[in-house]
C-alpha cells in the first residue's frame, strides 16, 4: 500500500486527522490513490472508489443528523451482500456507532435474544425482512436498504456536503461480529480498527494467496460473516474491485466470475462444489487463480476435483471470530498433506491444548485455543498438528462421541464415505446407544443415477474403518440439509 513512503505517511496522518481511526479512513486512503478505479459491483450498480466515498460520506451525515447516531450508538445491519450494506458499514463507522453485523438468515428467537441483549438504537434491513422486523419487539428507528419511496439507504446517499456538515473525526466505532449459527444463541465479538493488530494475518494473506497480483474478487460468502467482511476490507485497502450479489446461486455465480473475469473468489466448500457442477466442467471458472475456501471443513475429494479441473488454485483458510485468520493451506500444502488446513500464520497465538490446557504433542488431538491477552480461549474446534507443522481439523468438540470408551470423531467417517464413487454428500452424527453409550449415524446423499443400499455400503466400509467407527444406522436422503453459511445442519440431522 506504500504507506511507509514519505508521501504515504503524510497521507495516512492527514486521513487520520480528518476522519480518525475508522473504516471510513481506510476508504479515503483507497480513494486517494484509486479515485476512478471500480471499487464495488453488485446487482444494482457499479461504483468507483470516489463514488463509494462520496456516497458513504453523505450517508454518514444523514445518519448523524436525521437519526442522531454517534459514539455509543448501536446500529444493527440485517442485510445480504449488496452495495447499500457496504456503504452503511463505512458510513456508520464515521458516525462513531458500533456496527452489529447480523445473520440475515437468523431465527426470530435469535433476533429476540439480540434485541434483549443489545437494545439497538438503529436498524438497517432488507425489504424481504419487513414482516420479520414488524413481528419482533424492536421499536427503535429503522430504514430499509433499498426502496423507491420509503426511507432507505438508497435514498440517502446523494446531496451536497459542506465542510461544516462533515462533522468531527471519530475513532470510537467498533465492528461487532455475531456468531452462533442461525438458531443458537449468538456470541458477540468486537473488533476495533487497528493498523498493527491485523498486519500479521493480512500480510500472510497477501503473501501466500498472492493477492497483489489480482484485480477482482468475487465475495460469495456473506459479508456479515467475519470471513466476508475481512476480504472486503482487505481488497478496499488494496484498491481492488469487489463483486457481490445478494443470493448465492451456482449458475449465477459462475456467470459473475466469467463476466467480471474474477481472479479471486471467497467460498465455503459447498459453494465451489456446486459451482464446479454448474460451470461446464470448469469452463466458466478459468479466470480463477485463487479460490479461498473457509468457514467449513474442506473435503479432500473436493480439493482433488478442483485441482484436476482448474489447476493449483485452491487455498484452505481457518480462522475464528476472536482471532481472525489463523491458518492458511496453499495448493502445495494440500498436495503435500491431504485434508490439512495448513500452517499457522506467524504472530498468531493458536495452540492445540488437551483437557488440562497443556499443549498437545504432535499427532495428539486436542482443542484449538486462541490467545487473548494472557489467557487461552477455547474455539470449540478439535484437531491436531503433525510433526511438519500442518494442522488438521477433526470437527467440533460437541460433535465428538464416546463409543465403548473410544473417542470417535464423525468427520473421520465422513471422509471415508466421500471416497465411495456413488456418494455425492455424506454427514455423520452421534446417536444414543444402549450397549456402547453412543454410536454413529450416517446420512447419505447419492449421486444422480446411482443406487446403493445400507447393507452394500456396510460391506464396503468394513475393511476401511475401525469397529467403533462403523455406523449403527445409515439413512439415504434426497438432499442433506445445510445452513446458509454452507455448513452441515447437524440439528436437522439429529
Short mmCIF file of C-alpha atoms in Angstrom, two decimals:
data_model
loop_
_atom_site.label_atom_id
_atom_site.label_comp_id
_atom_site.label_asym_id
_atom_site.label_seq_id
_atom_site.Cartn_x
_atom_site.Cartn_y
_atom_site.Cartn_z
CA UNK A 1 0.00 0.00 0.00
CA UNK A 2 3.12 2.24 0.07
CA UNK A 3 2.15 3.70 3.44
CA UNK A 4 5.74 3.71 4.67
CA UNK A 5 6.98 6.09 1.98
CA UNK A 6 7.19 9.80 2.93
CA UNK A 7 4.13 10.56 0.81
CA UNK A 8 2.31 7.54 2.23
CA UNK A 9 2.98 8.56 5.83
CA UNK A 10 1.76 12.09 5.09
CA UNK A 11 -1.45 10.78 3.50
CA UNK A 12 -2.05 8.39 6.41
CA UNK A 13 -1.61 11.12 9.04
CA UNK A 14 -3.79 13.54 7.05
CA UNK A 15 -6.61 11.00 6.76
CA UNK A 16 -6.44 10.06 10.45
CA UNK A 17 -6.54 13.75 11.43
CA UNK A 18 -9.55 14.26 9.15
CA UNK A 19 -11.55 11.12 9.91
CA UNK A 20 -10.00 9.47 12.97
CA UNK A 21 -9.17 5.78 13.07
CA UNK A 22 -12.16 4.09 11.50
CA UNK A 23 -13.19 2.23 8.36
CA UNK A 24 -14.01 5.43 6.51
CA UNK A 25 -10.35 6.44 6.83
CA UNK A 26 -9.45 3.19 5.04
CA UNK A 27 -11.84 4.03 2.21
CA UNK A 28 -10.48 7.59 1.99
CA UNK A 29 -6.92 6.28 1.65
CA UNK A 30 -8.01 3.92 -1.14
CA UNK A 31 -9.94 6.66 -2.95
CA UNK A 32 -6.93 8.96 -2.77
CA UNK A 33 -4.84 6.50 -4.78
CA UNK A 34 -7.51 4.82 -6.92
CA UNK A 35 -10.13 7.53 -7.43
CA UNK A 36 -11.52 6.34 -10.78
CA UNK A 37 -10.93 2.62 -10.34
CA UNK A 38 -14.01 0.41 -9.84
CA UNK A 39 -14.41 -0.41 -6.15
CA UNK A 40 -17.69 -2.33 -6.00
CA UNK A 41 -20.16 -4.04 -8.32
CA UNK A 42 -23.42 -5.63 -7.19
CA UNK A 43 -26.88 -6.48 -8.56
CA UNK A 44 -27.84 -2.78 -8.60
CA UNK A 45 -24.83 -0.69 -9.58
CA UNK A 46 -21.10 -0.32 -10.17
CA UNK A 47 -19.18 2.29 -8.14
CA UNK A 48 -15.72 3.80 -8.39
CA UNK A 49 -13.75 4.47 -5.23
CA UNK A 50 -14.58 8.18 -5.40
CA UNK A 51 -18.30 7.46 -5.85
CA UNK A 52 -18.31 4.99 -2.96
CA UNK A 53 -16.50 7.51 -0.73
CA UNK A 54 -18.81 10.40 -1.66
CA UNK A 55 -21.96 8.37 -1.09
CA UNK A 56 -20.71 6.90 2.21
CA UNK A 57 -19.78 10.38 3.49
CA UNK A 58 -23.18 11.77 2.52
CA UNK A 59 -24.89 8.83 4.19
CA UNK A 60 -22.86 9.34 7.38
CA UNK A 61 -24.09 12.94 7.61
CA UNK A 62 -27.71 11.84 7.04
CA UNK A 63 -27.48 9.13 9.68
CA UNK A 64 -25.97 11.55 12.17
CA UNK A 65 -28.39 14.42 11.51
CA UNK A 66 -31.65 12.51 10.94
CA UNK A 67 -31.22 9.71 13.45
CA UNK A 68 -28.75 11.13 15.96
CA UNK A 69 -26.23 8.34 15.54
CA UNK A 70 -22.87 8.88 17.20
CA UNK A 71 -20.45 7.41 19.69
CA UNK A 72 -22.05 4.75 21.91
CA UNK A 73 -24.94 4.27 19.45
CA UNK A 74 -25.72 0.69 18.48
CA UNK A 75 -26.61 0.09 14.83
CA UNK A 76 -27.70 -3.34 13.62
CA UNK A 77 -27.41 -4.43 9.99
CA UNK A 78 -29.65 -7.26 8.84
CA UNK A 79 -28.70 -7.39 5.16
CA UNK A 80 -27.47 -9.67 2.43
CA UNK A 81 -24.49 -8.76 0.23
CA UNK A 82 -25.13 -5.53 -1.67
CA UNK A 83 -23.79 -2.00 -2.10
CA UNK A 84 -26.16 -0.46 0.48
CA UNK A 85 -24.69 -2.74 3.12
CA UNK A 86 -21.14 -1.75 2.18
CA UNK A 87 -21.96 1.97 2.16
CA UNK A 88 -23.68 1.63 5.54
CA UNK A 89 -20.67 -0.07 7.13
CA UNK A 90 -18.34 2.76 6.13
CA UNK A 91 -20.87 5.49 6.97
CA UNK A 92 -21.70 4.10 10.41
CA UNK A 93 -18.01 3.87 11.26
CA UNK A 94 -17.71 7.61 10.53
CA UNK A 95 -20.55 8.41 12.94
CA UNK A 96 -18.78 6.52 15.73
CA UNK A 97 -21.60 3.99 16.16
CA UNK A 98 -20.90 0.35 16.95
CA UNK A 99 -21.78 -1.77 13.91
CA UNK A 100 -23.51 -5.10 14.57
CA UNK A 101 -23.37 -7.42 11.56
CA UNK A 102 -26.26 -9.86 11.93
CA UNK A 103 -27.00 -13.10 10.13
CA UNK A 104 -29.74 -12.34 7.60
CA UNK A 105 -30.95 -15.94 7.99
CA UNK A 106 -31.32 -15.89 11.77
CA UNK A 107 -34.44 -17.18 13.52
CA UNK A 108 -37.00 -14.93 15.22
CA UNK A 109 -35.94 -16.35 18.59
CA UNK A 110 -32.31 -15.45 17.99
CA UNK A 111 -33.26 -11.95 16.87
CA UNK A 112 -35.32 -11.53 20.05
CA UNK A 113 -32.31 -12.58 22.11
CA UNK A 114 -30.14 -9.99 20.35
CA UNK A 115 -32.72 -7.27 20.97
CA UNK A 116 -32.80 -8.13 24.66
CA UNK A 117 -29.01 -8.22 24.91
CA UNK A 118 -28.11 -5.09 22.94
CA UNK A 119 -31.06 -2.67 22.74
CA UNK A 120 -30.20 -1.41 19.26
CA UNK A 121 -30.74 2.29 18.58
CA UNK A 122 -31.00 1.84 14.84
CA UNK A 123 -31.59 -0.90 12.32
CA UNK A 124 -30.92 -1.26 8.57
CA UNK A 125 -32.64 -4.22 6.91
CA UNK A 126 -33.63 -5.71 3.55
CA UNK A 127 -37.22 -5.29 2.35
CA UNK A 128 -38.00 -9.02 2.36
CA UNK A 129 -37.41 -8.98 6.13
CA UNK A 130 -40.09 -6.33 6.78
CA UNK A 131 -42.58 -8.78 8.29
CA UNK A 132 -39.78 -10.35 10.33
CA UNK A 133 -38.92 -6.94 11.86
CA UNK A 134 -42.54 -5.93 12.44
CA UNK A 135 -43.27 -9.14 14.31
CA UNK A 136 -40.35 -8.51 16.65
CA UNK A 137 -40.21 -6.28 19.74
CA UNK A 138 -37.89 -3.75 18.06
CA UNK A 139 -39.27 -0.20 18.49
CA UNK A 140 -36.25 1.91 17.51
CA UNK A 141 -35.57 3.84 14.34
CA UNK A 142 -35.01 1.83 11.17
CA UNK A 143 -34.56 2.18 7.42
CA UNK A 144 -34.63 -0.21 4.50
CA UNK A 145 -31.54 -0.96 2.48
CA UNK A 146 -33.41 -0.31 -0.79
CA UNK A 147 -36.80 1.22 -1.60
CA UNK A 148 -38.15 3.66 -4.20
CA UNK A 149 -40.33 5.69 -1.81
CA UNK A 150 -39.85 4.70 1.82
CA UNK A 151 -36.84 5.80 3.92
CA UNK A 152 -33.95 3.72 2.66
CA UNK A 153 -30.18 3.82 2.37
CA UNK A 154 -30.53 4.03 -1.41
CA UNK A 155 -32.39 7.36 -0.98
CA UNK A 156 -29.93 8.92 1.48
CA UNK A 157 -26.67 8.83 -0.47
CA UNK A 158 -26.90 11.96 -2.58
CA UNK A 159 -26.62 15.61 -1.68
CA UNK A 160 -24.07 18.39 -1.28
CA UNK A 161 -21.64 18.21 1.61
CA UNK A 162 -20.45 21.42 3.21
CA UNK A 163 -17.30 21.46 5.30
CA UNK A 164 -19.34 22.16 8.43
CA UNK A 165 -21.68 19.23 7.82
CA UNK A 166 -18.89 16.68 7.71
CA UNK A 167 -18.55 16.62 11.48
CA UNK A 168 -15.60 15.81 13.68
CA UNK A 169 -13.28 12.86 13.36
CA UNK A 170 -14.18 9.74 15.31
CA UNK A 171 -12.22 6.72 16.50
CA UNK A 172 -14.88 5.08 18.69
CA UNK A 173 -16.68 2.81 16.23
CA UNK A 174 -16.33 -0.96 16.67
CA UNK A 175 -17.27 -3.76 14.30
CA UNK A 176 -19.32 -6.35 16.20
CA UNK A 177 -19.44 -9.87 14.75
CA UNK A 178 -22.31 -12.02 15.98
CA UNK A 179 -21.58 -15.71 15.67
CA UNK A 180 -23.52 -18.81 16.62
CA UNK A 181 -25.35 -20.01 13.52
CA UNK A 182 -28.96 -19.32 12.61
CA UNK A 183 -30.79 -20.78 15.61
CA UNK A 184 -28.36 -20.88 18.56
CA UNK A 185 -27.54 -18.06 20.98
CA UNK A 186 -25.23 -15.61 19.25
CA UNK A 187 -21.78 -14.84 20.63
CA UNK A 188 -20.57 -11.26 20.38
CA UNK A 189 -17.02 -10.50 19.21
CA UNK A 190 -15.85 -6.88 18.97
CA UNK A 191 -13.20 -5.65 16.52
CA UNK A 192 -11.84 -2.12 16.72
CA UNK A 193 -9.95 -0.74 13.70
CA UNK A 194 -6.22 -1.13 14.35
CA UNK A 195 -3.34 -0.75 11.93
CA UNK A 196 -0.97 -3.13 13.71
CA UNK A 197 -3.30 -5.76 15.19
CA UNK A 198 -4.33 -7.04 11.75
CA UNK A 199 -0.99 -6.75 9.97
CA UNK A 200 0.15 -10.39 10.54
CA UNK A 201 -2.94 -12.10 9.01
CA UNK A 202 -3.34 -9.53 6.22
CA UNK A 203 0.35 -9.72 5.38
CA UNK A 204 0.17 -13.51 5.27
CA UNK A 205 -2.89 -13.42 3.01
CA UNK A 206 -1.13 -11.05 0.62
CA UNK A 207 1.97 -13.22 0.52
CA UNK A 208 0.55 -16.74 0.49
CA UNK A 209 -2.50 -16.05 -1.68
CA UNK A 210 -0.50 -13.62 -3.91
CA UNK A 211 -3.39 -11.14 -3.83
CA UNK A 212 -1.33 -8.19 -5.05
CA UNK A 213 -1.27 -9.80 -8.50
CA UNK A 214 -5.04 -9.76 -8.95
CA UNK A 215 -7.61 -7.08 -9.78
CA UNK A 216 -11.03 -8.55 -8.98
CA UNK A 217 -12.53 -10.61 -6.16
CA UNK A 218 -16.00 -12.13 -6.10
CA UNK A 219 -17.09 -12.28 -2.45
CA UNK A 220 -19.57 -15.15 -2.49
CA UNK A 221 -19.54 -15.61 1.29
CA UNK A 222 -21.81 -13.36 3.42
CA UNK A 223 -20.28 -10.03 4.42
CA UNK A 224 -21.95 -10.38 7.83
CA UNK A 225 -19.60 -13.30 8.46
CA UNK A 226 -16.09 -12.45 9.66
CA UNK A 227 -14.58 -14.12 6.58
CA UNK A 228 -16.56 -11.99 4.12
CA UNK A 229 -16.01 -8.61 5.80
CA UNK A 230 -12.28 -9.32 6.19
CA UNK A 231 -11.84 -9.95 2.46
CA UNK A 232 -13.90 -6.88 1.57
CA UNK A 233 -11.79 -4.58 3.76
CA UNK A 234 -8.56 -6.11 2.52
CA UNK A 235 -9.48 -5.52 -1.13
CA UNK A 236 -10.60 -1.97 -0.36
CA UNK A 237 -7.22 -1.34 1.27
CA UNK A 238 -5.53 -2.61 -1.90
CA UNK A 239 -7.73 -0.54 -4.23
CA UNK A 240 -9.11 -3.63 -5.96
CA UNK A 241 -12.57 -4.41 -7.37
CA UNK A 242 -15.06 -6.40 -5.28
CA UNK A 243 -18.11 -8.14 -6.78
CA UNK A 244 -21.06 -9.13 -4.55
CA UNK A 245 -24.57 -10.48 -5.05
CA UNK A 246 -27.47 -10.82 -2.63
CA UNK A 247 -28.18 -14.53 -3.04
CA UNK A 248 -25.74 -17.28 -3.98
CA UNK A 249 -26.90 -19.46 -6.86
CA UNK A 250 -24.30 -21.65 -8.53
CA UNK A 251 -25.25 -20.80 -12.13
CA UNK A 252 -25.37 -17.07 -11.42
CA UNK A 253 -22.08 -17.25 -9.51
CA UNK A 254 -20.38 -18.89 -12.49
CA UNK A 255 -21.74 -16.17 -14.76
CA UNK A 256 -20.40 -13.43 -12.46
CA UNK A 257 -16.94 -15.00 -12.47
CA UNK A 258 -16.97 -15.17 -16.27
CA UNK A 259 -18.39 -11.67 -16.85
CA UNK A 260 -16.06 -9.92 -14.40
CA UNK A 261 -13.11 -12.22 -15.14
CA UNK A 262 -12.68 -12.57 -11.39
CA UNK A 263 -9.31 -13.98 -10.38
CA UNK A 264 -10.19 -14.45 -6.70
CA UNK A 265 -13.31 -15.90 -5.09
CA UNK A 266 -14.22 -16.45 -1.43
CA UNK A 267 -16.31 -19.55 -0.82
CA UNK A 268 -17.28 -22.20 1.66
CA UNK A 269 -16.56 -25.68 0.25
CA UNK A 270 -20.22 -26.34 -0.63
CA UNK A 271 -20.25 -23.27 -2.90
CA UNK A 272 -17.28 -24.26 -5.04
CA UNK A 273 -18.61 -27.83 -5.18
CA UNK A 274 -21.91 -26.57 -6.63
CA UNK A 275 -20.13 -24.17 -8.99
CA UNK A 276 -17.99 -26.95 -10.44
CA UNK A 277 -21.16 -28.84 -11.32
CA UNK A 278 -22.77 -25.77 -12.90
CA UNK A 279 -19.76 -24.47 -14.80
CA UNK A 280 -19.49 -26.67 -17.89
CA UNK A 281 -16.67 -28.78 -16.43
CA UNK A 282 -14.99 -25.67 -15.02
CA UNK A 283 -15.02 -23.66 -18.24
CA UNK A 284 -16.77 -20.65 -16.66
CA UNK A 285 -14.19 -20.58 -13.87
CA UNK A 286 -10.98 -20.50 -15.92
CA UNK A 287 -10.16 -16.92 -14.83
CA UNK A 288 -9.90 -18.00 -11.19
CA UNK A 289 -6.35 -18.04 -9.88
CA UNK A 290 -7.20 -18.10 -6.18
CA UNK A 291 -10.15 -19.91 -4.63
CA UNK A 292 -10.11 -19.02 -0.93
CA UNK A 293 -12.15 -21.66 0.89
CA UNK A 294 -13.05 -21.27 4.53
CA UNK A 295 -15.87 -21.34 7.06
CA UNK A 296 -16.37 -25.12 6.88
CA UNK A 297 -14.28 -28.27 6.58
CA UNK A 298 -12.77 -28.93 3.15
CA UNK A 299 -13.17 -32.49 1.93
CA UNK A 300 -10.02 -33.95 0.32
CA UNK A 301 -12.05 -35.30 -2.60
CA UNK A 302 -13.28 -31.81 -3.45
CA UNK A 303 -9.72 -30.46 -3.28
CA UNK A 304 -8.61 -33.11 -5.76
CA UNK A 305 -11.51 -32.29 -8.11
CA UNK A 306 -10.70 -28.57 -8.07
CA UNK A 307 -7.05 -29.32 -8.81
CA UNK A 308 -7.97 -31.64 -11.69
CA UNK A 309 -10.36 -29.15 -13.36
CA UNK A 310 -8.83 -25.75 -12.53
CA UNK A 311 -5.23 -26.40 -11.54
CA UNK A 312 -3.45 -25.37 -8.33
CA UNK A 313 -5.77 -22.54 -7.33
CA UNK A 314 -7.42 -23.79 -4.13
CA UNK A 315 -6.44 -22.36 -0.72
CA UNK A 316 -7.87 -23.60 2.57
CA UNK A 317 -8.26 -20.97 5.31
CA UNK A 318 -9.03 -21.38 9.01
CA UNK A 319 -9.93 -18.57 11.38
CA UNK A 320 -12.02 -17.67 14.39
CA UNK A 321 -14.25 -14.73 15.20
CA UNK A 322 -11.99 -13.85 18.12
CA UNK A 323 -8.60 -14.05 16.39
CA UNK A 324 -9.48 -13.66 12.72
CA UNK A 325 -7.44 -15.60 10.17
CA UNK A 326 -5.08 -18.09 11.85
CA UNK A 327 -4.03 -20.80 9.38
CA UNK A 328 -3.58 -20.98 5.60
CA UNK A 329 -3.04 -24.01 3.35
CA UNK A 330 -1.68 -23.34 -0.14
CA UNK A 331 -2.35 -25.69 -3.09
CA UNK A 332 1.12 -27.11 -2.48
CA UNK A 333 0.25 -27.73 1.18
CA UNK A 334 -2.93 -29.56 0.15
CA UNK A 335 -0.88 -31.74 -2.21
CA UNK A 336 1.71 -32.48 0.49
CA UNK A 337 -0.79 -33.18 3.28
CA UNK A 338 -4.28 -34.13 2.09
CA UNK A 339 -7.01 -32.62 4.25
CA UNK A 340 -4.79 -30.09 6.01
CA UNK A 341 -5.96 -26.59 6.91
CA UNK A 342 -2.34 -25.50 6.54
CA UNK A 343 0.33 -23.93 8.71
CA UNK A 344 0.00 -21.29 11.39
CA UNK A 345 0.37 -17.62 10.45
CA UNK A 346 3.39 -16.06 12.12
CA UNK A 347 2.40 -13.85 15.04
CA UNK A 348 -0.99 -15.54 15.61
CA UNK A 349 -1.50 -17.16 19.01
CA UNK A 350 -3.10 -20.55 18.44
CA UNK A 351 -2.26 -23.88 20.09
CA UNK A 352 -3.73 -27.35 20.35
CA UNK A 353 -4.42 -27.87 24.06
CA UNK A 354 -5.51 -31.01 25.90
CA UNK A 355 -8.17 -31.19 28.62
CA UNK A 356 -5.72 -29.81 31.19
CA UNK A 357 -4.97 -26.82 28.94
CA UNK A 358 -1.45 -28.10 28.25
CA UNK A 359 -0.09 -28.11 24.70
CA UNK A 360 -0.74 -31.44 23.00
CA UNK A 361 2.14 -33.31 21.38
CA UNK A 362 2.33 -33.61 17.60
CA UNK A 363 -0.32 -36.02 16.31
CA UNK A 364 -2.41 -35.84 19.50
CA UNK A 365 -5.93 -34.50 19.13
CA UNK A 366 -6.90 -31.56 21.31
CA UNK A 367 -8.91 -28.36 21.16
CA UNK A 368 -7.78 -25.34 19.16
CA UNK A 369 -7.33 -22.41 21.55
CA UNK A 370 -6.52 -18.81 20.64
CA UNK A 371 -4.62 -16.37 22.82
CA UNK A 372 -6.44 -13.30 24.12
CA UNK A 373 -4.25 -11.22 26.39
CA UNK A 374 -2.71 -13.62 28.89
CA UNK A 375 -5.40 -16.30 28.59
CA UNK A 376 -6.27 -19.02 26.09
CA UNK A 377 -9.82 -19.14 24.72
CA UNK A 378 -11.35 -22.42 23.55
CA UNK A 379 -12.63 -22.25 19.97
CA UNK A 380 -14.67 -25.45 20.15
CA UNK A 381 -12.73 -26.91 17.19
CA UNK A 382 -10.88 -30.19 17.67
CA UNK A 383 -7.81 -31.21 15.71
CA UNK A 384 -4.08 -31.82 15.80
CA UNK A 385 -0.74 -30.59 14.47
CA UNK A 386 1.67 -33.03 12.81
CA UNK A 387 5.46 -33.02 13.10
CA UNK A 388 5.81 -30.87 9.97
CA UNK A 389 3.60 -28.13 11.41
CA UNK A 390 0.48 -28.92 9.37
CA UNK A 391 -2.83 -28.55 11.23
CA UNK A 392 -5.84 -30.84 10.73
CA UNK A 393 -9.44 -30.41 11.85
CA UNK A 394 -11.40 -33.28 13.39
CA UNK A 395 -14.69 -31.45 13.92
CA UNK A 396 -16.36 -29.60 16.76
CA UNK A 397 -15.85 -30.58 20.39
CA UNK A 398 -19.61 -31.12 20.82
CA UNK A 399 -19.67 -33.41 17.74
CA UNK A 400 -17.26 -35.94 19.27
CA UNK A 401 -18.85 -39.01 20.82
CA UNK A 402 -17.56 -41.68 23.21
CA UNK A 403 -18.39 -45.17 21.94
CA UNK A 404 -17.39 -48.10 24.19
CA UNK A 405 -14.69 -45.92 25.74
CA UNK A 406 -13.26 -44.70 22.42
CA UNK A 407 -13.27 -41.05 21.32
CA UNK A 408 -14.92 -41.05 17.91
CA UNK A 409 -14.97 -38.09 15.50
CA UNK A 410 -17.79 -38.09 12.93
CA UNK A 411 -15.60 -36.28 10.38
CA UNK A 412 -13.32 -39.32 10.09
CA UNK A 413 -16.21 -41.48 8.85
CA UNK A 414 -17.43 -38.64 6.61
CA UNK A 415 -14.06 -38.50 4.83
CA UNK A 416 -14.17 -42.24 4.18
CA UNK A 417 -17.76 -42.14 2.90
CA UNK A 418 -16.78 -39.40 0.45
CA UNK A 419 -14.38 -41.86 -1.16
CA UNK A 420 -17.26 -44.06 -2.34
CA UNK A 421 -17.86 -43.40 -6.06
CA UNK A 422 -21.66 -43.27 -5.68
CA UNK A 423 -21.82 -40.82 -2.76
CA UNK A 424 -22.38 -37.11 -3.50
CA UNK A 425 -22.51 -35.84 0.08
CA UNK A 426 -22.38 -37.51 3.49
CA UNK A 427 -22.84 -36.29 7.06
CA UNK A 428 -22.36 -38.19 10.31
CA UNK A 429 -23.75 -37.52 13.79
CA UNK A 430 -23.67 -39.32 17.13
CA UNK A 431 -26.78 -41.03 18.48
CA UNK A 432 -27.50 -42.74 21.85
CA UNK A 433 -26.84 -46.48 22.06
CA UNK A 434 -27.79 -48.73 24.99
CA UNK A 435 -24.82 -51.07 24.58
CA UNK A 436 -21.98 -48.70 23.63
CA UNK A 437 -23.25 -45.41 25.06
CA UNK A 438 -23.11 -43.71 21.66
CA UNK A 439 -22.77 -44.79 18.05
CA UNK A 440 -22.53 -43.06 14.70
CA UNK A 441 -25.40 -42.43 12.31
CA UNK A 442 -24.59 -41.69 8.65
CA UNK A 443 -26.83 -39.62 6.39
CA UNK A 444 -26.00 -40.14 2.71
CA UNK A 445 -26.96 -38.34 -0.48
CA UNK A 446 -26.22 -40.37 -3.62
CA UNK A 447 -25.07 -39.05 -6.97
CA UNK A 448 -27.77 -38.80 -9.62
CA UNK A 449 -28.39 -42.06 -11.45
CA UNK A 450 -26.71 -44.33 -8.87
CA UNK A 451 -28.16 -46.91 -6.50
CA UNK A 452 -26.80 -48.13 -3.16
CA UNK A 453 -28.32 -49.75 -0.08
CA UNK A 454 -27.21 -49.83 3.53
CA UNK A 455 -26.07 -53.46 3.51
CA UNK A 456 -23.82 -52.96 0.50
CA UNK A 457 -22.35 -49.79 1.97
CA UNK A 458 -21.65 -51.51 5.31
CA UNK A 459 -19.72 -54.25 3.49
CA UNK A 460 -17.74 -51.58 1.60
CA UNK A 461 -16.89 -49.87 4.91
CA UNK A 462 -15.73 -52.97 6.84
CA UNK A 463 -12.10 -53.03 5.60
CA UNK A 464 -11.83 -49.24 5.75
CA UNK A 465 -12.97 -48.27 9.26
CA UNK A 466 -12.36 -49.36 12.83
CA UNK A 467 -15.11 -51.24 14.67
CA UNK A 468 -16.09 -48.22 16.76
CA UNK A 469 -16.37 -46.08 13.59
CA UNK A 470 -18.90 -48.38 11.93
CA UNK A 471 -22.28 -46.60 11.77
CA UNK A 472 -25.17 -48.16 13.63
CA UNK A 473 -27.57 -46.67 11.11
CA UNK A 474 -27.36 -45.41 7.52
CA UNK A 475 -30.11 -43.17 6.15
CA UNK A 476 -30.37 -42.22 2.46
CA UNK A 477 -31.89 -38.81 1.70
CA UNK A 478 -32.63 -36.79 -1.42
CA UNK A 479 -30.76 -33.77 -0.06
CA UNK A 480 -28.64 -33.16 3.03
CA UNK A 481 -29.56 -30.03 4.96
CA UNK A 482 -27.00 -27.22 5.11
CA UNK A 483 -27.05 -23.89 6.94
CA UNK A 484 -26.98 -20.66 4.88
CA UNK A 485 -23.23 -20.48 5.60
CA UNK A 486 -22.67 -23.83 3.88
CA UNK A 487 -22.14 -25.96 6.97
CA UNK A 488 -23.97 -29.23 7.58
CA UNK A 489 -27.08 -28.53 9.67
CA UNK A 490 -26.44 -31.14 12.36
CA UNK A 491 -29.52 -30.16 14.36
CA UNK A 492 -31.71 -31.20 11.45
CA UNK A 493 -29.69 -34.40 11.03
CA UNK A 494 -30.34 -35.33 14.66
#
